[in-house]
mmCIF file of N, CA and C in Angstrom:
data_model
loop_
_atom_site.group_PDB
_atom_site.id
_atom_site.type_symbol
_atom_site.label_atom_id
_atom_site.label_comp_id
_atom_site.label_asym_id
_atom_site.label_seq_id
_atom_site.Cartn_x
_atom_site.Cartn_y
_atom_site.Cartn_z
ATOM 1 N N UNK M 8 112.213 77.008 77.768
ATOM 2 C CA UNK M 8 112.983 77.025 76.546
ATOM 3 C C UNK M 8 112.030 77.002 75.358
ATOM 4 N N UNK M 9 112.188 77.728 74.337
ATOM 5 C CA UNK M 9 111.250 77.963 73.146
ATOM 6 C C UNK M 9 112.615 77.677 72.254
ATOM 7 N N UNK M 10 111.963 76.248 71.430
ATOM 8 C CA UNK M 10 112.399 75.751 70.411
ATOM 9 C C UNK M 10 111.241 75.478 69.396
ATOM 10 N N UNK M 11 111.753 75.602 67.754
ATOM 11 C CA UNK M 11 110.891 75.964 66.671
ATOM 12 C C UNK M 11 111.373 74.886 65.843
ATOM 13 N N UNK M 12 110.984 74.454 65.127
ATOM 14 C CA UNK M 12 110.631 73.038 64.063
ATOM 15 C C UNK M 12 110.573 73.934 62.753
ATOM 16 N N UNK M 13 111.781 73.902 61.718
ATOM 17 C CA UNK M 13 111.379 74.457 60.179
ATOM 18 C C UNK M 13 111.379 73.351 59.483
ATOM 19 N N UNK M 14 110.541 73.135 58.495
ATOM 20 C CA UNK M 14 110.536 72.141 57.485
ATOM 21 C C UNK M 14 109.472 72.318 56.259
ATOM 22 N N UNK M 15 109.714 71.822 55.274
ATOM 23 C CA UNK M 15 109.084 71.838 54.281
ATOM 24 C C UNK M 15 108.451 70.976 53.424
ATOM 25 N N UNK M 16 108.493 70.722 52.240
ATOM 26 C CA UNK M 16 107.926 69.333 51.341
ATOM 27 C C UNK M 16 107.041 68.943 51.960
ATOM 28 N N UNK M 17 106.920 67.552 51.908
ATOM 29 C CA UNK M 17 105.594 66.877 53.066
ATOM 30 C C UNK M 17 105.431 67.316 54.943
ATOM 31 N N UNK M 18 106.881 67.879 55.018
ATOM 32 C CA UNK M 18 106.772 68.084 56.828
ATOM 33 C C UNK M 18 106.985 66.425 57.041
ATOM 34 N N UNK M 19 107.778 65.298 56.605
ATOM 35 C CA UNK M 19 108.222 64.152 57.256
ATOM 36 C C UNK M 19 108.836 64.740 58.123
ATOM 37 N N UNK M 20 109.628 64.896 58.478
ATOM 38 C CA UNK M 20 110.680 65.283 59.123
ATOM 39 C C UNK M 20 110.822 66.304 60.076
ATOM 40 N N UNK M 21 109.777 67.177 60.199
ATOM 41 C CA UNK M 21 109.378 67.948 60.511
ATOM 42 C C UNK M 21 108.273 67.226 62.049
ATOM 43 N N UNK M 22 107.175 66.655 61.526
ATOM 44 C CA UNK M 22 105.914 66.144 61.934
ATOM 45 C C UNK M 22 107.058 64.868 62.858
ATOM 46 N N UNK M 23 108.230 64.420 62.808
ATOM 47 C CA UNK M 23 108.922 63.193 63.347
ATOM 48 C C UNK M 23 109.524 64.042 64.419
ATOM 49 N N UNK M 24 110.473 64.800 64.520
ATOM 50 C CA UNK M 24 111.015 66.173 65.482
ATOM 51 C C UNK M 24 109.636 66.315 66.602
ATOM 52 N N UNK M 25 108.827 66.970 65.717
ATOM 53 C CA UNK M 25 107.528 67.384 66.711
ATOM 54 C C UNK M 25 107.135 66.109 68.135
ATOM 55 N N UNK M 26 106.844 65.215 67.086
ATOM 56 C CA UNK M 26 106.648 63.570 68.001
ATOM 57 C C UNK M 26 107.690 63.668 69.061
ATOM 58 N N UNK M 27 108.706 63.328 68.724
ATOM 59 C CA UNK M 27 110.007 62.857 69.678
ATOM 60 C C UNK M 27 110.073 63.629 70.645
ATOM 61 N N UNK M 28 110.082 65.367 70.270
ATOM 62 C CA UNK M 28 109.905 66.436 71.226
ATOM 63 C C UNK M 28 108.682 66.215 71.975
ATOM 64 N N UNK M 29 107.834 66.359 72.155
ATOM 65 C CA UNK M 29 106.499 66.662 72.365
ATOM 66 C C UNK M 29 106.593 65.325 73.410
ATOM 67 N N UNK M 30 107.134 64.320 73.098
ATOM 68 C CA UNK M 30 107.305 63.146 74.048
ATOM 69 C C UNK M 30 108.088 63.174 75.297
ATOM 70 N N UNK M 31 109.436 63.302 74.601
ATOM 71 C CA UNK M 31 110.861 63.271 75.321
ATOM 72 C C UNK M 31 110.482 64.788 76.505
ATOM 73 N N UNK M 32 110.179 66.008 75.660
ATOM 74 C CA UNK M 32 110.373 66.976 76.465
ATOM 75 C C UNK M 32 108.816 67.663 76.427
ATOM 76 N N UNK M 33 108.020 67.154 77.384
ATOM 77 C CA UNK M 33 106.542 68.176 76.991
ATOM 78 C C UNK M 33 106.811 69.195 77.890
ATOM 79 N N UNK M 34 107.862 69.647 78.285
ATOM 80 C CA UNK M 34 107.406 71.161 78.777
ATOM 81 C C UNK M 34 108.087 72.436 78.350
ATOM 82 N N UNK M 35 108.442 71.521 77.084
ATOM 83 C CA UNK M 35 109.065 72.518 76.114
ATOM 84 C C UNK M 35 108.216 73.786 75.503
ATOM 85 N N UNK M 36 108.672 74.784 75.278
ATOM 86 C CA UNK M 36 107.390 75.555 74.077
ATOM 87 C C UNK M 36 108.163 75.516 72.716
ATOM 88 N N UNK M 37 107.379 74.256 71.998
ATOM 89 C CA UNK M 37 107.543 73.993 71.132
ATOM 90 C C UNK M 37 106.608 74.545 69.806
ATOM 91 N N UNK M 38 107.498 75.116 68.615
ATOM 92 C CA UNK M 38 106.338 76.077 67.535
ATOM 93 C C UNK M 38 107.278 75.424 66.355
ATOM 94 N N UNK M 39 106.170 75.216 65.476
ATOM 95 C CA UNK M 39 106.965 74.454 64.088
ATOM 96 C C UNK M 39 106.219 75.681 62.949
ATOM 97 N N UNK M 40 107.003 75.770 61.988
ATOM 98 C CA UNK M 40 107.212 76.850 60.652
ATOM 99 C C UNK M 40 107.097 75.694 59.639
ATOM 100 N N UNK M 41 105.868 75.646 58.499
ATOM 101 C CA UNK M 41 106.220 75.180 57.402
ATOM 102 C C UNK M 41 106.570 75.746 56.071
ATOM 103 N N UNK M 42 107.049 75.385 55.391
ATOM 104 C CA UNK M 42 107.393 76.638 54.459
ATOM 105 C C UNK M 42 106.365 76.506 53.390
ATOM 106 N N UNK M 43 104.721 75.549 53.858
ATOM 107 C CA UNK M 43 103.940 75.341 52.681
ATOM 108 C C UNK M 43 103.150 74.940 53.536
ATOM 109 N N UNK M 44 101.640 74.559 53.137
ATOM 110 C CA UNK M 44 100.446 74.300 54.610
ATOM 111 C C UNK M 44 100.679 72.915 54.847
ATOM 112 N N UNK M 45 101.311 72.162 53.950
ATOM 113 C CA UNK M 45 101.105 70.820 53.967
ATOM 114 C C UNK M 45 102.064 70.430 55.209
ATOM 115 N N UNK M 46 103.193 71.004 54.736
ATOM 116 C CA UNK M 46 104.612 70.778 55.903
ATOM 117 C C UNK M 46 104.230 71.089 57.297
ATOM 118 N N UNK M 47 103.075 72.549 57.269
ATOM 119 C CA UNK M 47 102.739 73.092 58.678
ATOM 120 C C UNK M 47 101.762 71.711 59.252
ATOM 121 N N UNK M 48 100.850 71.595 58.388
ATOM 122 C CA UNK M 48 99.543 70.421 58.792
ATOM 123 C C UNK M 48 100.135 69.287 59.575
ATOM 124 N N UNK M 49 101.489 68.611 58.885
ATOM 125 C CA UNK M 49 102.477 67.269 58.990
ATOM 126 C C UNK M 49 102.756 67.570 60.478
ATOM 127 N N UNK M 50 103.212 68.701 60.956
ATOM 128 C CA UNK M 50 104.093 69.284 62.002
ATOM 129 C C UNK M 50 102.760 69.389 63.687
ATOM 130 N N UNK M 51 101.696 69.927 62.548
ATOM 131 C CA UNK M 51 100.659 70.052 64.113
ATOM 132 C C UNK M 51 100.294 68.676 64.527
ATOM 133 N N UNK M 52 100.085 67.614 63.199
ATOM 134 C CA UNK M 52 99.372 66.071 63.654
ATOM 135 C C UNK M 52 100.572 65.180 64.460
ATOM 136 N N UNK M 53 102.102 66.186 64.639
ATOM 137 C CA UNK M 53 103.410 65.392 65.090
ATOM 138 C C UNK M 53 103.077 66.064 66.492
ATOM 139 N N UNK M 54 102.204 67.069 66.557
ATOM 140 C CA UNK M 54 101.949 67.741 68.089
ATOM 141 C C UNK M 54 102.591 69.071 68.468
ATOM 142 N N UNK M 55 103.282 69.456 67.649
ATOM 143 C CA UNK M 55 103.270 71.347 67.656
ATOM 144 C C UNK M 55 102.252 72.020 68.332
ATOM 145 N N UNK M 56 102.143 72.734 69.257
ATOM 146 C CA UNK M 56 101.117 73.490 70.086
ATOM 147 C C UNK M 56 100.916 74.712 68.394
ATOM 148 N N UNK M 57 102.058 75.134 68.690
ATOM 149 C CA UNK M 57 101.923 76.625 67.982
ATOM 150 C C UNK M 57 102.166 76.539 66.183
ATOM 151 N N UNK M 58 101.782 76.563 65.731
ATOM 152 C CA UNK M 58 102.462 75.981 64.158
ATOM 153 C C UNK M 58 101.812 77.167 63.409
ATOM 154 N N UNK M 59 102.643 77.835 61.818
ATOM 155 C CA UNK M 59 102.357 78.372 61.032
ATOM 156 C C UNK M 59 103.389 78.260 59.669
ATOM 157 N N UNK M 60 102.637 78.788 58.823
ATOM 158 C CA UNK M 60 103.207 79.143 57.486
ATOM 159 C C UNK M 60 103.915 80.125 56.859
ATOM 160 N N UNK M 61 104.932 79.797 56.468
ATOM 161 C CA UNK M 61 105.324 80.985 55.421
ATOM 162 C C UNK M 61 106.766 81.705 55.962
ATOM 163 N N UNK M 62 107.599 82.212 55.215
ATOM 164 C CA UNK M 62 108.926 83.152 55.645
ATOM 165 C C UNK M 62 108.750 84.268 56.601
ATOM 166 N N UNK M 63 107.030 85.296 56.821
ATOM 167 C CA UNK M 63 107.033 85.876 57.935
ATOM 168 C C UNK M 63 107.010 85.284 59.217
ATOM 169 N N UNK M 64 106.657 84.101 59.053
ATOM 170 C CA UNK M 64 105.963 82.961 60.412
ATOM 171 C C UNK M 64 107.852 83.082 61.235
ATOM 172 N N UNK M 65 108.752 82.665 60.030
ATOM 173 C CA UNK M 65 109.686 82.419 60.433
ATOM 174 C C UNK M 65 110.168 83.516 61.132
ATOM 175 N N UNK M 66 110.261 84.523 60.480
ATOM 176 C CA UNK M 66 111.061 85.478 60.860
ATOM 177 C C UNK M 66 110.858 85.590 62.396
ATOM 178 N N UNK M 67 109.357 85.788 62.428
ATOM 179 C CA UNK M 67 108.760 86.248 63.497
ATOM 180 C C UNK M 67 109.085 85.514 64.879
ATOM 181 N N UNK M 68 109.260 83.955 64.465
ATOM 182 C CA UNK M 68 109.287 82.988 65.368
ATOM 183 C C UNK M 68 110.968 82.681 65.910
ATOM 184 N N UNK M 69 111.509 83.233 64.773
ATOM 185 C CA UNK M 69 113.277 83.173 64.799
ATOM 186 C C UNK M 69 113.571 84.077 65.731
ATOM 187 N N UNK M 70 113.013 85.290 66.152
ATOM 188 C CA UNK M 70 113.484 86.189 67.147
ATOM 189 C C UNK M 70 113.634 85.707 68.410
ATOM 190 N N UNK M 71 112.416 84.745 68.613
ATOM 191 C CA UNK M 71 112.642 84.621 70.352
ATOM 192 C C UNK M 71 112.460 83.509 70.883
ATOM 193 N N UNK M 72 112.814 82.771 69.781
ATOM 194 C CA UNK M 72 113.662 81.101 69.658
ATOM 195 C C UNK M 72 114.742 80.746 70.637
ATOM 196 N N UNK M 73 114.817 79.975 71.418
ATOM 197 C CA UNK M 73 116.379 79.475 71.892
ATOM 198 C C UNK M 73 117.035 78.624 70.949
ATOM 199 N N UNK M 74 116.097 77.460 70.106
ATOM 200 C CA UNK M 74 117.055 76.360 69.758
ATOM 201 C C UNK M 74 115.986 76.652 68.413
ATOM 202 N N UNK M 75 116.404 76.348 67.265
ATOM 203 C CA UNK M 75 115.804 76.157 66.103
ATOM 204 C C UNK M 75 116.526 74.649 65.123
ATOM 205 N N UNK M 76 115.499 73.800 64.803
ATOM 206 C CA UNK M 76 115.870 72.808 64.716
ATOM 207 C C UNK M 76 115.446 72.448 62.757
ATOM 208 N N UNK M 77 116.146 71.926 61.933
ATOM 209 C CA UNK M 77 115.241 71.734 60.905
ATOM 210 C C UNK M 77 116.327 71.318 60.034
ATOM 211 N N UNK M 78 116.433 71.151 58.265
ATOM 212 C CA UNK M 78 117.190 70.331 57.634
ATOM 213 C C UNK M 78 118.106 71.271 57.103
ATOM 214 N N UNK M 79 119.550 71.199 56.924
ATOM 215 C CA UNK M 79 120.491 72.063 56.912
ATOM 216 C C UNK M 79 120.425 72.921 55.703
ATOM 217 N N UNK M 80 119.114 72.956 54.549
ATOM 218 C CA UNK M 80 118.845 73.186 53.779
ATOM 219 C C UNK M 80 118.242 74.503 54.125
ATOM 220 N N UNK M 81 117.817 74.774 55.614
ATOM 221 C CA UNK M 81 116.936 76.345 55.885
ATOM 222 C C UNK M 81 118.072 77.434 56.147
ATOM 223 N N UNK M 82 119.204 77.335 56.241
ATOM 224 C CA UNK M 82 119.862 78.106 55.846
ATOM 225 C C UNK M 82 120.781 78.241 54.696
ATOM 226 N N UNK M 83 120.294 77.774 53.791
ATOM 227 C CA UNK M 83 120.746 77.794 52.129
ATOM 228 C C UNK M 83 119.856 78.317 51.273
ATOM 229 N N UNK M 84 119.425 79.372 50.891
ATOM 230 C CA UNK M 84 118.866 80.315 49.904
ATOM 231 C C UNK M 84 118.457 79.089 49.120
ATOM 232 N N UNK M 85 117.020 79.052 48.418
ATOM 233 C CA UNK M 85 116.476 78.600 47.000
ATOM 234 C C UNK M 85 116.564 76.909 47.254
ATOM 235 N N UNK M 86 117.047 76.370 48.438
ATOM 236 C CA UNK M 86 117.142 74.757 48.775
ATOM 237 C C UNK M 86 115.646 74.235 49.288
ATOM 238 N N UNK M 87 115.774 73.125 49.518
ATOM 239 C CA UNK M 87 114.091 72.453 49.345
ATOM 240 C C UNK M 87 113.649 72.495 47.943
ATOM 241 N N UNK M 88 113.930 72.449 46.979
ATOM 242 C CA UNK M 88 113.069 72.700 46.104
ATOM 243 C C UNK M 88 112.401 74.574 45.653
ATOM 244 N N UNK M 89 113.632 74.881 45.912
ATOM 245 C CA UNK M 89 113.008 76.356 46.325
ATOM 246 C C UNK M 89 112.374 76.834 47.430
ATOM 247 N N UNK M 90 111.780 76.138 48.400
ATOM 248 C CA UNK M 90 110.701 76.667 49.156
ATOM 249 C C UNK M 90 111.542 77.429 50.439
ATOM 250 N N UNK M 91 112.866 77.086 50.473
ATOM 251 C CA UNK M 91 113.926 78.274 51.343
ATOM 252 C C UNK M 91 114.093 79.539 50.770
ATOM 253 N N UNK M 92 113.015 80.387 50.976
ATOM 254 C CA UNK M 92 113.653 81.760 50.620
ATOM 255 C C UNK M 92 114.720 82.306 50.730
ATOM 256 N N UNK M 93 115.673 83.841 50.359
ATOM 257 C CA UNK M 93 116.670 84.103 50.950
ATOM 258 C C UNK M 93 116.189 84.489 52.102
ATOM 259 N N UNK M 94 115.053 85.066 52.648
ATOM 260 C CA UNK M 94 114.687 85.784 53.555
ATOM 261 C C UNK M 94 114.582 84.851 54.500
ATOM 262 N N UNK M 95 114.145 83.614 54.264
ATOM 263 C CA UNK M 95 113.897 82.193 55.467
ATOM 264 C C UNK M 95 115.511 81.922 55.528
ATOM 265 N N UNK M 96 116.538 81.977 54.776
ATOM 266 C CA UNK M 96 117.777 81.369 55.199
ATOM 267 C C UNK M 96 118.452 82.452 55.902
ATOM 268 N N UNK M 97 118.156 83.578 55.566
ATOM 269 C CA UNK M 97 119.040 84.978 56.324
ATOM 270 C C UNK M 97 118.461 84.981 57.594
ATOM 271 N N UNK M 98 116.948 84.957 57.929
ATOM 272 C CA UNK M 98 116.697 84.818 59.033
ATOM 273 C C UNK M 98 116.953 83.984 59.717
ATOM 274 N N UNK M 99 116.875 82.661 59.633
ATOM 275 C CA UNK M 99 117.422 81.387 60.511
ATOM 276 C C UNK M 99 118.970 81.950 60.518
ATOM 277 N N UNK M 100 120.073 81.963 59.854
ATOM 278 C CA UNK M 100 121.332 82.245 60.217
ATOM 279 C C UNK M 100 121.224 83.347 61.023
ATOM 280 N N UNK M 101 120.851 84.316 60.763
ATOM 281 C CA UNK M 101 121.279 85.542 61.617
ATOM 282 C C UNK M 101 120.616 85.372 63.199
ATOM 283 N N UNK M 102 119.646 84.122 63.133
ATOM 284 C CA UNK M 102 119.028 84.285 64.396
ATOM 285 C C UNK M 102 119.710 83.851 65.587
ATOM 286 N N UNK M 103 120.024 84.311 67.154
ATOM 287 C CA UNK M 103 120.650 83.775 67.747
ATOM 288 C C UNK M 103 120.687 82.884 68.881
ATOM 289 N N UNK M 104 119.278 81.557 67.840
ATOM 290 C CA UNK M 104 119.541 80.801 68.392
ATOM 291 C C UNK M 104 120.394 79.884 67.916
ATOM 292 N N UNK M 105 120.615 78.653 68.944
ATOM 293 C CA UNK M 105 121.258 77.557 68.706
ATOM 294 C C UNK M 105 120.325 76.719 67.549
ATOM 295 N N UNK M 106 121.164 76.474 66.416
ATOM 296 C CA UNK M 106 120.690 75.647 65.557
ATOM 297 C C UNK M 106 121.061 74.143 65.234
ATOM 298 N N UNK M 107 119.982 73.560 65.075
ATOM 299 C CA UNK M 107 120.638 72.141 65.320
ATOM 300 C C UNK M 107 120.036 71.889 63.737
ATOM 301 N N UNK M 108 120.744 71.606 62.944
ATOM 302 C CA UNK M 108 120.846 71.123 61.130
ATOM 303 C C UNK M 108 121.057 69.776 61.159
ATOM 304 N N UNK M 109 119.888 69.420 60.249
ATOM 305 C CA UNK M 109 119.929 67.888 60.021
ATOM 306 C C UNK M 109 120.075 67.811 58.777
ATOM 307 N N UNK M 110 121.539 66.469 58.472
ATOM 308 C CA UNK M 110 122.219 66.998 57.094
ATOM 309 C C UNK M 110 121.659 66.131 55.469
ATOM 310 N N UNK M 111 121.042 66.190 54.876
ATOM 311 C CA UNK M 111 120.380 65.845 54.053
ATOM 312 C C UNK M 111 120.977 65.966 52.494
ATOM 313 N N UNK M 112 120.982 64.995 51.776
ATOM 314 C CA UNK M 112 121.891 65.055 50.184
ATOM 315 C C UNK M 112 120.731 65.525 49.392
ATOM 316 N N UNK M 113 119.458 65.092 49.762
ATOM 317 C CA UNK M 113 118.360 65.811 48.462
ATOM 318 C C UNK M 113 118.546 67.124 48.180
ATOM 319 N N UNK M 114 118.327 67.570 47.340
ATOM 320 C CA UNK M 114 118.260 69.200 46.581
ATOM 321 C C UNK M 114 119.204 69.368 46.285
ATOM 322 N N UNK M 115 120.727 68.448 46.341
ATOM 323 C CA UNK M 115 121.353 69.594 45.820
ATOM 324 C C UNK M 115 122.707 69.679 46.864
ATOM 325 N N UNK M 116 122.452 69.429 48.189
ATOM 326 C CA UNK M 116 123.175 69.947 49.138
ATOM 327 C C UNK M 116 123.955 68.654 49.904
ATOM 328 N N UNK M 117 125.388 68.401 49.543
ATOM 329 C CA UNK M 117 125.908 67.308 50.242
ATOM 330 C C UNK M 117 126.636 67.669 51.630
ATOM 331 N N UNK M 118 126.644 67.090 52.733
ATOM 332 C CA UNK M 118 127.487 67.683 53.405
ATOM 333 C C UNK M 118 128.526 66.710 53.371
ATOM 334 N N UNK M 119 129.634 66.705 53.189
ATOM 335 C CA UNK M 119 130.908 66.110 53.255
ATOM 336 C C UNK M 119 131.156 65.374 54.937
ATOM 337 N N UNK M 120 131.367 64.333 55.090
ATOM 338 C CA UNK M 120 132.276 63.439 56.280
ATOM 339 C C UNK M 120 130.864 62.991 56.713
ATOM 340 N N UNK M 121 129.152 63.386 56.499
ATOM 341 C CA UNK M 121 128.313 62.733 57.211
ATOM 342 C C UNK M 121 128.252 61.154 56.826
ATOM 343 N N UNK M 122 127.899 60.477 57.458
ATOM 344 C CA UNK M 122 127.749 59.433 57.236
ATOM 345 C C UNK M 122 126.055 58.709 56.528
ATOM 346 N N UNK M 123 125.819 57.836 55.750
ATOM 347 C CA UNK M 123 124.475 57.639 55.102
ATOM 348 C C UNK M 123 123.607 57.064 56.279
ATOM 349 N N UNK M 124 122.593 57.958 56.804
ATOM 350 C CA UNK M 124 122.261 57.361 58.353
ATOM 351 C C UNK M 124 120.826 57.219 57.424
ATOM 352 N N UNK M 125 119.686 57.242 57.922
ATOM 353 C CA UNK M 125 118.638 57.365 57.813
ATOM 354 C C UNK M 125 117.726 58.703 58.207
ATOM 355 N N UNK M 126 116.759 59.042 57.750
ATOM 356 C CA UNK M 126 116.466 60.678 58.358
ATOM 357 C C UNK M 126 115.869 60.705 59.638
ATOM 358 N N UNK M 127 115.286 59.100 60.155
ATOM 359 C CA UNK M 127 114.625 59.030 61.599
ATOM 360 C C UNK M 127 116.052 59.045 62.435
ATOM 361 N N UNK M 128 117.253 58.262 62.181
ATOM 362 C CA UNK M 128 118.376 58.135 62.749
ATOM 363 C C UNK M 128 118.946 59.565 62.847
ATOM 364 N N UNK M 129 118.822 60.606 62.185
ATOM 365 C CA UNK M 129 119.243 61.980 62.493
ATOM 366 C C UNK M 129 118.748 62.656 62.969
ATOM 367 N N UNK M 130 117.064 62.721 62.802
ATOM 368 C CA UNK M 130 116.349 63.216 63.718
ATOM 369 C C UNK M 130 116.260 62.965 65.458
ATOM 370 N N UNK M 131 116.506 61.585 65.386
ATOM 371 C CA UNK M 131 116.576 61.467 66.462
ATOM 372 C C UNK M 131 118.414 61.970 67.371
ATOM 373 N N UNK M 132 119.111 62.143 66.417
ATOM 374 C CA UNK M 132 120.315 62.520 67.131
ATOM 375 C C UNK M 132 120.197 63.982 67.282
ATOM 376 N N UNK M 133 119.071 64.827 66.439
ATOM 377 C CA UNK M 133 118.932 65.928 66.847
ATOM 378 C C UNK M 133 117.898 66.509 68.000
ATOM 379 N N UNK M 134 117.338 65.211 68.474
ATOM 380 C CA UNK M 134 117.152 65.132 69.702
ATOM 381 C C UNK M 134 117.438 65.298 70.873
ATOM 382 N N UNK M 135 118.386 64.149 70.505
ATOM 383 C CA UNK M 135 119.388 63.875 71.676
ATOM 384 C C UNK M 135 120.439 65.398 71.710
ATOM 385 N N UNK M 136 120.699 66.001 70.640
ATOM 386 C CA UNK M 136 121.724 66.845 71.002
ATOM 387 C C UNK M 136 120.674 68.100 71.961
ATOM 388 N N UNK M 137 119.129 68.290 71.400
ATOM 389 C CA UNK M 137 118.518 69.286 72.414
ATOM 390 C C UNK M 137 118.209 68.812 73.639
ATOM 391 N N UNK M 138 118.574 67.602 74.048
ATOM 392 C CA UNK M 138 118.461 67.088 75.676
ATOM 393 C C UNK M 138 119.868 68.092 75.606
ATOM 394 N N UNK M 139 121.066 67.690 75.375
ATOM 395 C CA UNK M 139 122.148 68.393 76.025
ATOM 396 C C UNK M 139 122.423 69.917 76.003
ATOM 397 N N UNK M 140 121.261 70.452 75.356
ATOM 398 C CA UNK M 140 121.488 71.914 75.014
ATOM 399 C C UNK M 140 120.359 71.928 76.809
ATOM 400 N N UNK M 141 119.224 71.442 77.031
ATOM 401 C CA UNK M 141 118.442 71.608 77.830
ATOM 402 C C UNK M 141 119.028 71.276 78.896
ATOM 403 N N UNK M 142 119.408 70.268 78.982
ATOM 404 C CA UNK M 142 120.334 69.583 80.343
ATOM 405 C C UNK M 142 121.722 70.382 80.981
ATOM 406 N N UNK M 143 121.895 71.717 79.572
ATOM 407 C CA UNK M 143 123.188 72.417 79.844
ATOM 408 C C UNK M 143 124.684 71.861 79.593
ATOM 409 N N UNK M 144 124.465 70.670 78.760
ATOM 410 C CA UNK M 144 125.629 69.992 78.351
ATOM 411 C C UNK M 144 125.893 70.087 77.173
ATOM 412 N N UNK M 145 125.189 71.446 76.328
ATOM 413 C CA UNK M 145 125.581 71.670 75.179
ATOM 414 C C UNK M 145 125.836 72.657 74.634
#
């Protein structure tokens, strides 16, 4: 299974995914996308084998993805602070993998009925939901 890590700003969140994965599941092929070097850097020291930069990284990496994992902001045009291109949000949506969105109020973007968890507490439920995508229970 080839699952991909998008994230941006510092890569917290990003570099925390990588950890948990890289633990929980090492025989994953796991590749993280930053949308800036800093986010990519955050993501390889979390243990990303494969890691790169930039909206082509994505594109490229979105094709032959099973699960793509990252903050519900990579498929929203101009979110992060800008650093979501349209081209990084058209590609993650149109791609057909399974996306697992972790829901975040910064930038701009509320999602309605989530509850105020913490971002390690979501990350880690977006964990748990790629055990059940892997395990076939999802």
């Amino acid at each position: 299974m080839k699952v991909l890590i998008i994230d941006g700003q510092g890569g917290r969140l990003g570099k925390y995914l990588c950890e948990q994965i890289s633990e929980k599941y090492p025989n994953i092929s796991l590749a993280a996308v930053g949308t800036n070097t800093a986010a990519t850097a955050a993501m390889i020291k979390g243990g990303a084998k494969k890691a790169a930069t930039g909206e082509n990284s994505v594109a490229v990496l979105s094709k032959s993805a099973d699960v793509i994992i990252g903050p519900v902001g990579m498929v929203i045009a101009d979110s992060l602070l800008g650093e979501i291109t349209p081209k990084i949000s058209l590609t993650v949506a149109r791609s057909n993998a399974v996306k697992i969105m972790i829901p975040s109020d910064r930038c701009g973007n509320i999602v309605a009925g989530v509850k105020s968890i913490t971002l390690a507490e979501m990350a880690d439920d977006a964990v748990e939901r790629l055990g059940e995508i892997i395990n076939g229970n999802g």
